[in-house]
Short mmCIF file of C-alpha atoms in Angstrom, two decimals:
data_model
loop_
_atom_site.label_atom_id
_atom_site.label_comp_id
_atom_site.label_asym_id
_atom_site.label_seq_id
_atom_site.Cartn_x
_atom_site.Cartn_y
_atom_site.Cartn_z
CA MET A 84 0.08 -0.06 0.00
CA ALA A 85 3.08 2.11 1.34
CA VAL A 86 4.72 1.14 -1.63
CA VAL A 87 1.79 1.72 -4.81
CA THR A 88 0.82 5.12 -2.86
CA TYR A 89 4.36 6.66 -2.85
CA LEU A 90 4.53 5.55 -6.57
CA THR A 91 1.22 7.61 -7.42
CA ARG A 92 2.65 10.34 -5.84
CA VAL A 93 5.60 10.78 -7.53
CA GLY A 94 4.35 8.85 -10.40
CA GLY A 95 2.57 12.14 -12.07
CA PHE A 96 5.71 14.17 -11.55
CA TRP A 97 7.56 11.43 -13.39
CA LEU A 98 5.75 10.56 -16.05
CA VAL A 99 5.16 14.36 -17.69
CA ASP A 100 8.88 14.31 -17.22
CA GLN A 101 8.95 11.44 -19.86
CA VAL A 102 5.85 12.13 -21.84
CA ASP A 103 2.56 13.78 -22.39
CA LEU A 104 -0.34 12.15 -20.97
CA SER A 105 -3.53 12.45 -23.64
CA ASP A 106 -6.52 13.84 -23.08
CA ALA A 107 -8.31 10.76 -22.97
CA ALA A 108 -6.16 9.24 -20.40
CA ARG A 109 -6.50 12.10 -18.09
CA ALA A 110 -10.04 12.10 -18.38
CA TRP A 111 -10.41 8.52 -17.40
CA LEU A 112 -8.25 9.10 -14.44
CA GLY A 113 -10.48 12.07 -13.14
CA TYR A 114 -13.51 9.54 -13.31
CA VAL A 115 -11.63 6.73 -11.43
CA PRO A 116 -12.36 8.26 -7.91
CA GLY A 117 -16.41 8.60 -7.94
CA ALA A 118 -16.38 5.04 -9.69
CA VAL A 119 -14.10 3.36 -6.97
CA LEU A 120 -16.77 5.18 -4.52
CA MET A 121 -19.62 4.31 -6.30
CA SER A 122 -18.91 0.49 -6.39
CA LEU A 123 -18.04 0.67 -2.55
CA VAL A 124 -21.60 2.18 -1.80
CA ALA A 125 -24.26 0.58 -4.38
CA PRO A 126 -23.81 -3.32 -3.09
CA HIS A 127 -24.81 -2.03 0.60
CA VAL A 128 -27.67 0.12 -0.57
CA VAL A 129 -28.74 -2.46 -2.96
CA GLY A 130 -28.48 -5.33 -0.79
CA GLY A 131 -29.49 -3.49 2.21
CA GLY A 132 -33.09 -3.03 3.47
CA HIS A 133 -35.05 0.31 3.89
CA ALA A 134 -32.93 1.53 6.87
CA GLU A 135 -29.75 1.40 4.64
CA PHE A 136 -31.48 3.17 1.80
CA GLY A 137 -33.12 5.72 3.85
CA ALA A 138 -29.56 6.23 5.89
CA ALA A 139 -27.94 6.60 2.68
CA ALA A 140 -30.38 9.07 1.80
CA ALA A 141 -29.67 11.24 4.44
CA THR A 142 -26.25 11.00 4.83
CA LEU A 143 -26.27 12.29 0.68
CA LEU A 144 -28.52 14.98 1.69
CA VAL A 145 -25.74 16.45 5.22
CA ALA A 146 -22.95 15.76 2.85
CA TRP A 147 -24.18 17.84 0.30
CA ARG A 148 -25.66 20.35 2.10
CA THR A 149 -22.82 20.63 4.66
CA GLY A 150 -19.64 19.23 2.72
CA SER A 151 -18.11 17.64 6.41
CA VAL A 152 -17.53 13.85 5.90
CA LEU A 153 -17.63 14.31 9.77
CA TYR A 154 -21.43 15.41 9.88
CA ALA A 155 -22.59 13.05 7.05
CA MET A 156 -21.25 10.12 8.74
CA VAL A 157 -22.92 11.36 12.17
CA ALA A 158 -26.41 11.38 10.30
CA GLY A 159 -26.07 7.94 8.30
CA ILE A 160 -24.94 6.09 11.39
CA LEU A 161 -28.04 7.82 13.56
CA ALA A 162 -30.51 7.07 10.48
CA VAL A 163 -29.77 3.66 10.64
CA SER A 164 -29.82 3.21 14.08
CA VAL A 165 -33.44 4.70 13.95
CA LEU A 166 -34.48 3.21 10.79
CA ARG A 167 -33.62 -0.33 11.90
CA ARG A 168 -36.19 0.00 14.91
CA LEU A 169 -38.75 0.75 12.77
CA PRO A 170 -40.93 -1.39 10.51
CA PRO A 171 -40.12 -1.15 6.40
CA PRO A 172 -43.25 1.39 5.13
CA LEU A 173 -44.10 -0.57 2.60
CA MET B 793 4.74 20.39 -21.94
CA ALA B 794 8.17 19.25 -21.29
CA ALA B 795 8.98 21.52 -24.01
CA ALA B 796 8.43 24.59 -22.12
CA GLY B 797 11.75 23.40 -19.72
CA PRO B 798 13.47 25.19 -17.01
CA ARG B 799 14.33 29.05 -17.96
CA THR B 800 17.55 29.68 -17.67
CA GLY B 801 18.61 31.80 -14.52
CA ASP B 802 15.35 31.31 -12.91
CA SER B 803 15.57 29.15 -9.53
CA THR B 804 12.32 28.30 -7.57
CA PRO B 805 12.95 29.36 -3.95
CA PHE B 806 12.36 26.43 -1.26
CA THR B 807 13.26 27.92 1.83
CA ARG B 808 12.22 27.79 5.78
CA ARG B 809 9.87 30.84 5.08
CA GLY B 810 8.00 28.52 2.55
CA VAL B 811 7.80 25.86 4.75
CA TYR B 812 6.11 27.86 7.55
CA ASP B 813 3.92 29.55 5.36
CA GLY B 814 2.37 26.52 3.88
CA PHE B 815 1.90 25.03 7.38
CA ARG B 816 0.62 28.07 8.85
CA ARG B 817 -1.91 28.30 6.15
CA SER B 818 -2.87 24.54 6.00
CA LEU B 819 -3.64 24.68 9.57
CA PRO B 820 -7.44 25.01 8.93
CA VAL B 821 -7.42 21.97 6.73
CA ALA B 822 -5.29 20.13 9.07
CA ALA B 823 -8.38 20.57 11.75
CA GLY B 824 -10.81 19.27 9.19
CA VAL B 825 -8.28 16.18 8.29
CA PHE B 826 -7.11 15.63 12.12
CA THR B 827 -11.51 14.92 12.59
CA TYR B 828 -11.15 12.60 9.60
CA GLY B 829 -8.20 10.89 11.00
CA VAL B 830 -10.52 9.96 14.28
CA VAL B 831 -12.87 8.46 11.97
CA PHE B 832 -10.45 6.26 10.16
CA GLY B 833 -8.95 4.97 13.82
CA ILE B 834 -12.67 4.08 15.12
CA LEU B 835 -13.13 2.61 11.72
CA ALA B 836 -9.98 0.63 11.70
CA ARG B 837 -10.99 -0.75 15.24
CA GLN B 838 -13.78 -2.81 14.05
CA THR B 839 -11.63 -4.48 11.52
CA PRO B 840 -9.18 -7.16 11.76
CA LEU B 841 -6.47 -4.68 11.27
CA SER B 842 -4.38 -4.50 14.58
CA ALA B 843 -3.74 -0.96 15.79
CA VAL B 844 -0.30 -0.76 15.54
CA GLU B 845 -0.56 -1.76 11.90
CA ALA B 846 -3.07 0.72 11.44
CA LEU B 847 -1.05 3.32 12.99
CA VAL B 848 1.97 2.05 10.49
CA MET B 849 -0.60 2.40 7.36
CA SER B 850 -1.27 5.96 8.57
CA ALA B 851 2.43 6.71 8.58
CA ALA B 852 3.76 5.08 5.71
CA VAL B 853 0.39 5.25 3.14
CA PHE B 854 -0.99 8.72 4.60
CA ALA B 855 -3.94 8.46 2.13
CA ALA B 856 -7.41 8.69 3.60
CA SER B 857 -9.37 7.77 0.90
CA ALA B 858 -7.24 4.37 0.01
CA GLN B 859 -6.85 3.52 3.54
CA PHE B 860 -11.02 4.22 4.34
CA VAL B 861 -11.27 1.94 0.73
CA VAL B 862 -8.97 -0.88 1.97
CA LEU B 863 -10.41 -1.03 5.65
CA ASP B 864 -13.31 -2.92 4.04
CA LEU B 865 -11.45 -5.45 1.98
CA TRP B 866 -9.03 -6.39 5.67
CA SER B 867 -9.55 -9.93 6.55
CA ARG B 868 -7.16 -12.77 7.53
CA PRO B 869 -5.45 -14.20 5.35
CA ILE B 870 -5.05 -10.35 3.66
CA PRO B 871 -6.26 -10.36 0.39
CA VAL B 872 -3.08 -8.31 -1.19
CA THR B 873 -3.77 -8.05 -4.80
CA ALA B 874 -7.11 -7.20 -4.21
CA ILE B 875 -5.73 -4.38 -1.68
CA VAL B 876 -2.64 -3.45 -3.58
CA VAL B 877 -4.65 -2.62 -7.23
CA THR B 878 -7.60 -0.91 -4.98
CA THR B 879 -4.85 1.39 -3.44
CA PHE B 880 -3.49 2.00 -7.09
CA LEU B 881 -6.63 2.81 -8.52
CA VAL B 882 -8.19 5.37 -5.14
CA ASN B 883 -4.57 6.85 -5.79
CA LEU B 884 -4.36 7.43 -9.28
CA ARG B 885 -5.78 11.12 -8.84
CA HIS B 886 -2.11 11.89 -7.48
CA VAL B 887 -0.71 11.19 -10.60
CA LEU B 888 -2.82 14.09 -12.36
CA MET B 889 -1.27 16.64 -9.05
CA GLY B 890 2.10 15.53 -9.79
CA ALA B 891 2.15 16.14 -13.44
CA SER B 892 -0.10 19.67 -12.51
CA LEU B 893 3.21 20.24 -10.36
CA TYR B 894 5.41 19.61 -12.63
CA ARG B 895 6.38 23.18 -13.78
CA TRP B 896 6.76 24.37 -10.38
CA LEU B 897 8.60 21.97 -8.89
CA ALA B 898 11.17 21.05 -12.36
CA ARG B 899 14.16 23.29 -11.34
CA LEU B 900 14.33 21.65 -7.86
CA SER B 901 16.86 18.77 -7.10
CA ARG B 902 15.16 15.53 -7.43
CA ARG B 903 15.93 14.67 -4.23
CA ARG B 904 13.81 17.81 -2.82
CA VAL B 905 11.08 17.02 -4.94
CA TYR B 906 10.64 13.10 -4.37
CA GLY B 907 10.63 14.37 -0.85
CA THR B 908 8.11 16.51 -0.86
CA LEU B 909 5.91 14.50 -3.15
CA PHE B 910 5.44 11.77 -0.41
CA LEU B 911 3.44 14.55 1.54
CA LEU B 912 1.55 15.02 -1.49
CA ASN B 913 -2.22 15.09 -0.80
CA ASP B 914 -5.77 16.68 -2.20
CA GLU B 915 -5.88 19.32 0.49
CA SER B 916 -2.28 20.29 0.45
CA TRP B 917 -2.02 20.09 -3.56
CA GLY B 918 -5.38 22.09 -3.65
CA LEU B 919 -4.06 24.83 -1.51
CA ALA B 920 -0.39 24.78 -2.83
CA MET B 921 -2.29 25.65 -6.08
CA ARG B 922 -4.17 28.48 -5.08
CA ALA B 923 -1.22 29.91 -3.45
CA ARG B 924 0.92 29.82 -6.38
CA ALA B 925 -2.31 31.15 -8.50
CA GLU B 926 -1.88 34.43 -6.03
CA GLY B 927 1.35 34.50 -6.37
CA GLU B 928 3.50 32.29 -3.78
CA ARG B 929 6.96 30.86 -5.80
CA ASP B 930 8.52 29.28 -2.90
CA ALA B 931 7.96 25.14 -3.65
CA ALA B 932 8.18 24.79 0.04
CA PHE B 933 5.16 25.92 0.70
CA LEU B 934 4.09 22.49 -0.19
CA LEU B 935 6.41 20.42 1.99
CA GLY B 936 4.87 22.99 4.81
CA SER B 937 1.30 21.92 4.02
CA GLY B 938 2.08 18.46 3.79
CA LEU B 939 4.00 18.42 6.88
CA VAL B 940 0.71 19.86 9.19
CA VAL B 941 -1.52 17.69 7.17
CA PHE B 942 0.72 14.54 7.83
CA LEU B 943 0.94 15.22 11.32
CA ALA B 944 -2.87 16.12 11.75
CA TRP B 945 -3.63 12.81 10.10
CA VAL B 946 -1.30 10.19 11.92
CA SER B 947 -1.81 11.92 15.70
CA ALA B 948 -6.20 11.64 14.57
CA SER B 949 -5.70 8.08 13.82
CA LEU B 950 -3.76 7.22 16.67
CA LEU B 951 -6.79 9.43 19.21
CA GLY B 952 -9.45 7.37 17.11
CA LEU B 953 -7.62 3.71 17.76
CA THR B 954 -7.74 4.55 21.64
CA ALA B 955 -10.89 5.74 21.92
CA GLY B 956 -12.50 3.44 19.58
CA SER B 957 -11.87 0.33 21.53
CA VAL B 958 -14.71 1.87 23.77
CA VAL B 959 -17.49 0.42 21.58
CA SER B 960 -17.85 -3.21 21.67
CA ASP B 961 -20.88 -3.93 19.36
CA PRO B 962 -20.75 -1.84 16.43
CA ALA B 963 -23.97 -3.00 14.64
CA ARG B 964 -26.06 -2.39 17.67
CA TYR B 965 -25.30 1.35 17.34
CA GLY B 966 -25.06 1.25 13.52
CA LEU B 967 -21.49 1.89 13.57
CA ASP B 968 -21.35 -0.44 11.09
CA PHE B 969 -23.16 1.39 8.55
CA ALA B 970 -19.98 4.26 9.23
CA PHE B 971 -18.49 3.09 6.35
CA VAL B 972 -21.16 3.39 3.90
CA ALA B 973 -21.57 6.99 5.00
CA VAL B 974 -18.28 8.00 4.70
CA TYR B 975 -18.10 6.60 0.97
CA VAL B 976 -20.97 8.67 0.06
CA ALA B 977 -19.96 11.87 1.64
CA LEU B 978 -16.75 11.13 -0.14
CA LEU B 979 -18.21 10.46 -3.17
CA VAL B 980 -20.45 13.76 -3.00
CA GLY B 981 -17.17 15.19 -2.47
CA VAL B 982 -16.11 14.23 -5.55
CA TRP B 983 -19.01 15.06 -7.82
CA GLU B 984 -18.33 17.36 -10.23
CA GLY B 985 -22.07 17.41 -12.18
CA ARG B 986 -23.78 15.78 -14.90
CA PRO B 987 -20.46 14.29 -17.04
CA ASP B 988 -20.03 12.03 -13.77
CA LEU B 989 -23.39 10.38 -14.29
CA VAL B 990 -22.49 7.74 -16.84
CA PRO B 991 -19.15 6.60 -14.72
CA VAL B 992 -20.45 6.60 -11.33
CA GLY B 993 -23.93 5.33 -12.84
CA THR B 994 -22.29 2.67 -14.81
CA ALA B 995 -19.93 1.95 -11.39
CA ALA B 996 -23.05 1.24 -9.34
CA ALA B 997 -24.62 -1.46 -12.03
CA VAL B 998 -21.19 -3.38 -12.50
CA ALA B 999 -20.40 -3.38 -8.60
CA VAL B 1000 -23.84 -4.53 -8.01
CA ALA B 1001 -24.06 -6.82 -10.79
CA GLY B 1002 -20.32 -8.25 -10.00
CA GLY B 1003 -20.99 -8.84 -6.19
CA ALA B 1004 -23.24 -11.50 -7.26
CA VAL B 1005 -20.72 -13.28 -9.22
CA LEU B 1006 -17.53 -12.15 -8.29
CA PRO B 1007 -15.54 -13.83 -5.54
CA GLY B 1008 -14.10 -11.52 -3.23
CA ASN B 1009 -14.04 -7.85 -3.26
CA TRP B 1010 -13.06 -8.07 -7.34
CA HIS B 1011 -16.48 -6.25 -7.90
CA ILE B 1012 -14.92 -2.94 -6.27
CA VAL B 1013 -12.21 -3.13 -9.08
CA ALA B 1014 -14.58 -4.44 -11.47
CA GLY B 1015 -17.18 -1.37 -10.91
CA GLY B 1016 -13.97 1.16 -10.82
CA VAL B 1017 -12.61 0.69 -14.18
CA VAL B 1018 -15.50 -0.24 -16.27
CA GLY B 1019 -17.12 2.99 -14.57
CA SER B 1020 -14.05 5.17 -14.81
CA LEU B 1021 -13.86 3.43 -18.63
CA ALA B 1022 -17.63 4.29 -19.74
CA GLY B 1023 -17.16 8.08 -18.60
CA VAL B 1024 -14.09 8.24 -21.11
CA ALA B 1025 -16.00 6.28 -23.80
CA ARG B 1026 -18.87 8.66 -23.49
CA ASP B 1027 -16.34 11.61 -24.03
CA ALA B 1028 -15.33 9.90 -27.05
CA ALA B 1029 -18.91 8.77 -28.33
CA THR B 1030 -20.30 12.66 -27.73
CA GLY B 1031 -17.37 14.17 -29.69
CA ARG B 1032 -17.17 17.21 -27.19
CA GLY B 1033 -13.53 15.95 -26.65
CA PHE B 1034 -12.60 15.38 -23.17
CA ALA B 1035 -13.42 18.39 -21.62
CA HIS B 1036 -13.72 16.66 -18.22
CA ALA B 1037 -10.06 15.68 -18.47
CA ARG B 1038 -9.76 17.71 -14.79
CA ALA B 1039 -6.73 17.23 -12.94
CA ASP B 1040 -8.08 16.71 -9.70
CA HIS B 1041 -10.93 15.98 -7.05
CA SER B 1042 -9.32 17.83 -4.65
CA GLY B 1043 -11.96 20.39 -4.00
CA ALA B 1044 -9.41 23.27 -5.29
CA THR B 1045 -11.64 25.97 -6.38
CA PRO B 1046 -12.56 26.34 -9.65
CA GLU B 1047 -10.16 28.98 -10.32
CA SER B 1048 -7.04 27.42 -9.01
CA ALA B 1049 -7.64 24.07 -10.90
CA THR B 1050 -8.45 26.14 -14.26
CA ASP B 1051 -5.09 28.07 -13.24
CA GLY B 1052 -2.67 25.26 -12.35
CA GLY B 1053 -4.39 22.04 -12.49
CA THR B 1054 -5.45 20.68 -16.15
CA GLY B 1055 -2.89 23.23 -17.29
CA GLY B 1056 0.08 21.36 -15.77
CA ALA B 1057 0.09 18.53 -18.64
CA GLY B 1058 -0.81 20.45 -21.80
CA ARG B 1059 -1.24 23.92 -21.87
CA ASP B 1060 2.08 25.37 -21.19
#
C-alpha cells in the first residue's frame, strides 16, 4: 500500500518528465475516484433494507448540504440505527 | 509540455519561510483532516487490522480515501492483490496532481521533489495551487502544508484507535454503517456534475452485478475500472472532446484548478 501510494504520488511528476498524457487518459483518471466510491456504496445500499436505503439518502443530503464527512457520517449512523428499529414502510 | 522546460537563470525558491507559510496556512484544513483521522482510527478498530498496523498504515501510506477503502477489504489472510490494486486505483488521482506540479517543481533537486511528493495530498495540493495562483513562488509551501496535514492525520488516527476501543458492538449503534456513510460523503465530495453520471451510474450497475458473481471484493475494482472507462467512452462518443480531463477532485477552487490544474500537462 505504502509503495503503490508513493508511486502514484511521484508518478505524475515522473511521467510528465517523460511523456505527455493524452486528454483521454487524463479524463479517465478523473473518473476513477467517483467510480470506485460508487462501487463501494452501491452493493451495501441495494443489498440492504429500508434502513440502509434511507440512511444513505440522509447521508447524501447532509454531505451535500454541509460538505462535512464527519457530519454526514454521524447523520448516516443515527439514521440507520433509528430506521432499523422501525418496520419497513411498505 | 516538457518542451516548456526550465528557464535558465530563474531558480525556484525552497526556503524555511515557505515551509512555515505552507504549515500556517494549512492549519484550518489540517483541523478538518484531524476529525477525519479520528474516524479512520475508530473504523480501523472494527477490522482485523491491529492498532499498530493501522497506525503504521496512516504514517506510511498517508492517503485517507485509500485507507478507508481497504479497511473494508481487510481480512485474514490479507487479500494482498485486491488491496494493492484498489489502493492504486483510488490513488491514481495523485498522478494528475503530480503532473500539474511539474512546472513549479522542475528546477528543484530531485531529492527535494521526491521527498516533498511523499507528503502530497488532495488538500495540500489544492492549497498550494491556489497559493501559486496568488503569486506564491516558494515550492516549500507544499512541503509545509504536507507536513501539517501529515501530523494531523497520524495523531488523529492514534486518537481514534485509542478512543475506538470503548465501542464493543458496532452494529447495535449503527456504526457498521459508518463505512458506507463515509463513502457516500466522499462521493459527494468528488462529484462534479452531470458528466459524472455515466461513470458513476455504470460503476453502480457493474458493482451490484459483479457482487453477485465475482469472488471477494473484485466487484469494487470491476466497478471502478468499467465505470471510469465508460466515462471516457462517453466523452469520445459524444465528440465534445475531453472537457472533463480535469486534474483533480481535491476541492480546489475552480479558479485554481483552471489556473494550475489541468494546464499542468497540456497548456504550457
